Amino acid sequence: MPKSSPGFSIWRSNDGRWRSNTLGRRPIEQRQQRIGRMPSNEPTYARPDYLVDTAWLADHLDDPDVWVIDCTVDLTVTPDQYISTSGRATYDKGHIPGALFADLIERFSAPGSRFNFTLPSAERFAEGMSALGLRNEQRFVLYSTTTYTWATRFFWMLRAFGHDRTALLNGGCKKWQSEGRPIATSATSVARSNFVATLKRGVFVGTSEVEAAIGSADTTILCALGRPQFTGEKPSYRNQHGRIPGAKHLAAISLLDPEDGTLLPADELHEKLDKAMLLDAKRIIAYCGSGIAATGDAFALAVLGAANVAVYDGSMQEWFDDPSRPVERDVL
């Protein structure tokens, strides 16, 4: 019998390759070229429209319906903690021509929250988008100059607030620059708009839903951090060690081609899902340290067609906030 995962089915054929039949689309007959160029007559993924390649974007920079958004956050790593700062300075040093800058710290996080990168209210999100001059009917292409999960975080936020015409630049700004494509230093300015946002339930979840999922046969908890953080060898948030009990593991960084930073082909992603024992999951809640890397896992699952995936917004920073909450470790 084929194995099933949230919203898609996958099975291994006699030649050892993974086959899928996702959302009624034709099965994958062989490993295909990485997706990104749109439209595609032979989609590798269930949602190829969630990715665009650099050539496609270069051809659409002047398209009035397509708006590029730089989601960069700068991260400084110290022995004790990670320090995140606005990526505005990095944007000012160079960005894809015409790109607007979305400040995930100053504009697109809830003010006054005790936790980093807390999902803002629909009103605050709409205000941020309106201030940038963005409209609901437009198509957005997201990228980051640093790690790709800043872009997937903003993708998941847009999803939560009802906007589904969004894609990631496959390979991000690094791939764009490696191909010798143009970089601008002057900021893009657009007249204020009237963006409308309505929060969809279940795209992000809170601690109570994660607590209810522990031991549940209907929900799989998924850790997107690295293996040392998952086992407890290294801290999963600041100086605190451990994982949410029963969690499976799929490191977000492992879903990219290490050479060019593009998302792995569908068959390789399915292999990773199988290894992580995720193919039978009915529902997945992904988490990480502060709700960033988890969106990398969630994005890849969405590209494959998984419909019932959520991100634990507070992740381990919130989980560790109450010492009574249980954790597991392989390393004591």
Short mmCIF file of C-alpha atoms in Angstrom, two decimals, residues 17-163:
data_model
loop_
_atom_site.label_atom_id
_atom_site.label_comp_id
_atom_site.label_asym_id
_atom_site.label_seq_id
_atom_site.Cartn_x
_atom_site.Cartn_y
_atom_site.Cartn_z
CA ARG A 17 12.77 5.59 -7.24
CA TRP A 18 10.12 7.47 -5.30
CA ARG A 19 6.85 8.07 -7.11
CA SER A 20 4.20 10.54 -6.06
CA ASN A 21 0.69 11.42 -7.08
CA THR A 22 0.05 14.75 -5.45
CA LEU A 23 -3.28 16.54 -5.48
CA GLY A 24 -4.36 14.64 -8.59
CA ARG A 25 -1.25 15.49 -10.62
CA ARG A 26 0.60 12.92 -12.71
CA PRO A 27 3.17 10.74 -10.92
CA ILE A 28 6.86 11.56 -10.97
CA GLU A 29 8.39 9.15 -13.49
CA GLN A 30 11.98 10.12 -12.90
CA ARG A 31 14.08 12.72 -11.16
CA GLN A 32 13.41 15.96 -12.95
CA GLN A 33 15.23 19.25 -13.21
CA ARG A 34 14.98 21.54 -10.21
CA ILE A 35 11.83 23.56 -10.33
CA GLY A 36 11.68 27.34 -10.27
CA ARG A 37 10.99 28.58 -13.78
CA MET A 38 7.29 29.28 -14.26
CA PRO A 39 5.06 28.09 -15.67
CA SER A 40 6.21 24.48 -15.82
CA ASN A 41 4.64 21.80 -17.99
CA GLU A 42 6.26 19.02 -15.94
CA PRO A 43 6.03 20.14 -12.32
CA THR A 44 8.41 18.36 -10.00
CA TYR A 45 6.53 19.57 -6.94
CA ALA A 46 2.82 19.79 -6.15
CA ARG A 47 3.22 23.58 -5.79
CA PRO A 48 5.97 24.64 -8.21
CA ASP A 49 4.50 28.14 -8.05
CA TYR A 50 5.99 28.46 -4.56
CA LEU A 51 9.44 28.69 -6.17
CA VAL A 52 10.91 30.84 -8.92
CA ASP A 53 14.42 30.62 -10.30
CA THR A 54 16.81 33.48 -10.91
CA ALA A 55 16.25 33.51 -14.68
CA TRP A 56 12.49 33.82 -14.23
CA LEU A 57 12.91 36.67 -11.78
CA ALA A 58 15.36 38.49 -14.05
CA ASP A 59 12.73 38.36 -16.80
CA HIS A 60 10.02 39.70 -14.47
CA LEU A 61 11.76 42.49 -12.56
CA ASP A 62 9.74 45.07 -14.48
CA ASP A 63 6.45 43.18 -14.22
CA PRO A 64 4.05 45.50 -12.33
CA ASP A 65 2.30 42.45 -10.85
CA VAL A 66 5.51 41.01 -9.33
CA TRP A 67 7.12 42.57 -6.27
CA VAL A 68 10.39 41.39 -4.77
CA ILE A 69 10.76 41.48 -0.98
CA ASP A 70 14.08 41.26 0.87
CA CYS A 71 13.47 39.51 4.21
CA THR A 72 17.04 39.57 5.52
CA VAL A 73 17.77 39.45 9.24
CA ASP A 74 21.39 39.65 10.37
CA LEU A 75 22.47 37.10 12.95
CA THR A 76 25.52 37.33 15.21
CA VAL A 77 26.55 34.10 16.91
CA THR A 78 28.25 34.28 20.30
CA PRO A 79 29.27 31.39 22.59
CA ASP A 80 26.15 31.96 24.69
CA GLN A 81 23.46 33.13 22.29
CA TYR A 82 22.31 34.27 18.90
CA ILE A 83 21.81 38.01 18.46
CA SER A 84 19.43 39.00 15.67
CA THR A 85 19.34 42.52 14.26
CA SER A 86 17.46 44.19 11.44
CA GLY A 87 18.84 43.37 8.00
CA ARG A 88 18.27 46.93 6.81
CA ALA A 89 21.99 47.72 6.71
CA THR A 90 22.63 44.63 4.59
CA TYR A 91 19.78 45.64 2.28
CA ASP A 92 21.28 49.13 1.90
CA LYS A 93 24.65 47.64 0.94
CA GLY A 94 23.07 45.77 -1.95
CA HIS A 95 19.82 44.11 -2.96
CA ILE A 96 18.01 42.81 -6.02
CA PRO A 97 16.87 45.81 -8.09
CA GLY A 98 13.40 46.99 -7.14
CA ALA A 99 13.26 44.91 -3.96
CA LEU A 100 11.43 46.29 -0.95
CA PHE A 101 12.75 45.59 2.54
CA ALA A 102 10.52 43.80 5.06
CA ASP A 103 11.88 44.33 8.55
CA LEU A 104 10.95 41.16 10.41
CA ILE A 105 12.12 42.61 13.71
CA GLU A 106 10.88 46.18 13.74
CA ARG A 107 7.76 45.94 11.59
CA PHE A 108 6.62 42.33 11.26
CA SER A 109 6.84 41.06 14.84
CA ALA A 110 4.46 41.69 17.72
CA PRO A 111 5.66 44.67 19.77
CA GLY A 112 6.14 44.12 23.48
CA SER A 113 6.31 40.32 23.24
CA ARG A 114 8.69 38.54 25.59
CA PHE A 115 9.62 36.24 22.72
CA ASN A 116 11.53 36.98 19.54
CA PHE A 117 9.67 37.16 16.22
CA THR A 118 6.21 36.64 17.70
CA LEU A 119 3.52 36.69 15.02
CA PRO A 120 1.98 40.19 14.88
CA SER A 121 -1.73 40.89 14.85
CA ALA A 122 -3.52 41.03 11.51
CA GLU A 123 -3.83 44.80 11.95
CA ARG A 124 -0.10 45.27 12.52
CA PHE A 125 0.79 42.99 9.61
CA ALA A 126 -1.59 44.86 7.30
CA GLU A 127 -0.11 48.17 8.42
CA GLY A 128 3.40 46.93 7.63
CA MET A 129 2.40 45.74 4.17
CA SER A 130 0.47 48.95 3.48
CA ALA A 131 3.46 51.08 4.51
CA LEU A 132 5.56 49.19 1.96
CA GLY A 133 2.96 49.93 -0.71
CA LEU A 134 2.04 46.30 -1.31
CA ARG A 135 -1.43 45.15 -2.36
CA ASN A 136 -3.33 41.90 -1.96
CA GLU A 137 -3.66 41.22 -5.68
CA GLN A 138 0.08 41.38 -6.33
CA ARG A 139 2.49 38.48 -6.51
CA PHE A 140 5.43 38.48 -4.10
CA VAL A 141 8.87 36.92 -4.56
CA LEU A 142 10.80 36.60 -1.30
CA TYR A 143 14.50 36.18 -0.64
CA SER A 144 17.10 36.64 2.05
CA THR A 145 20.75 37.59 1.72
CA THR A 146 21.54 35.39 4.72
CA THR A 147 19.81 32.11 5.64
CA TYR A 148 16.79 31.21 3.52
CA THR A 149 14.56 30.62 6.53
CA TRP A 150 14.01 34.36 7.00
CA ALA A 151 12.25 34.24 3.65
CA THR A 152 10.28 31.11 4.57
CA ARG A 153 9.26 32.81 7.83
CA PHE A 154 7.75 35.70 5.88
CA PHE A 155 6.21 33.24 3.39
CA TRP A 156 4.50 31.43 6.28
CA MET A 157 3.32 34.73 7.74
CA LEU A 158 1.79 35.75 4.42
CA ARG A 159 0.13 32.33 4.29
CA ALA A 160 -1.24 32.88 7.79
CA PHE A 161 -2.73 36.22 6.76
CA GLY A 162 -4.42 34.88 3.64
CA HIS A 163 -1.97 35.68 0.83
#
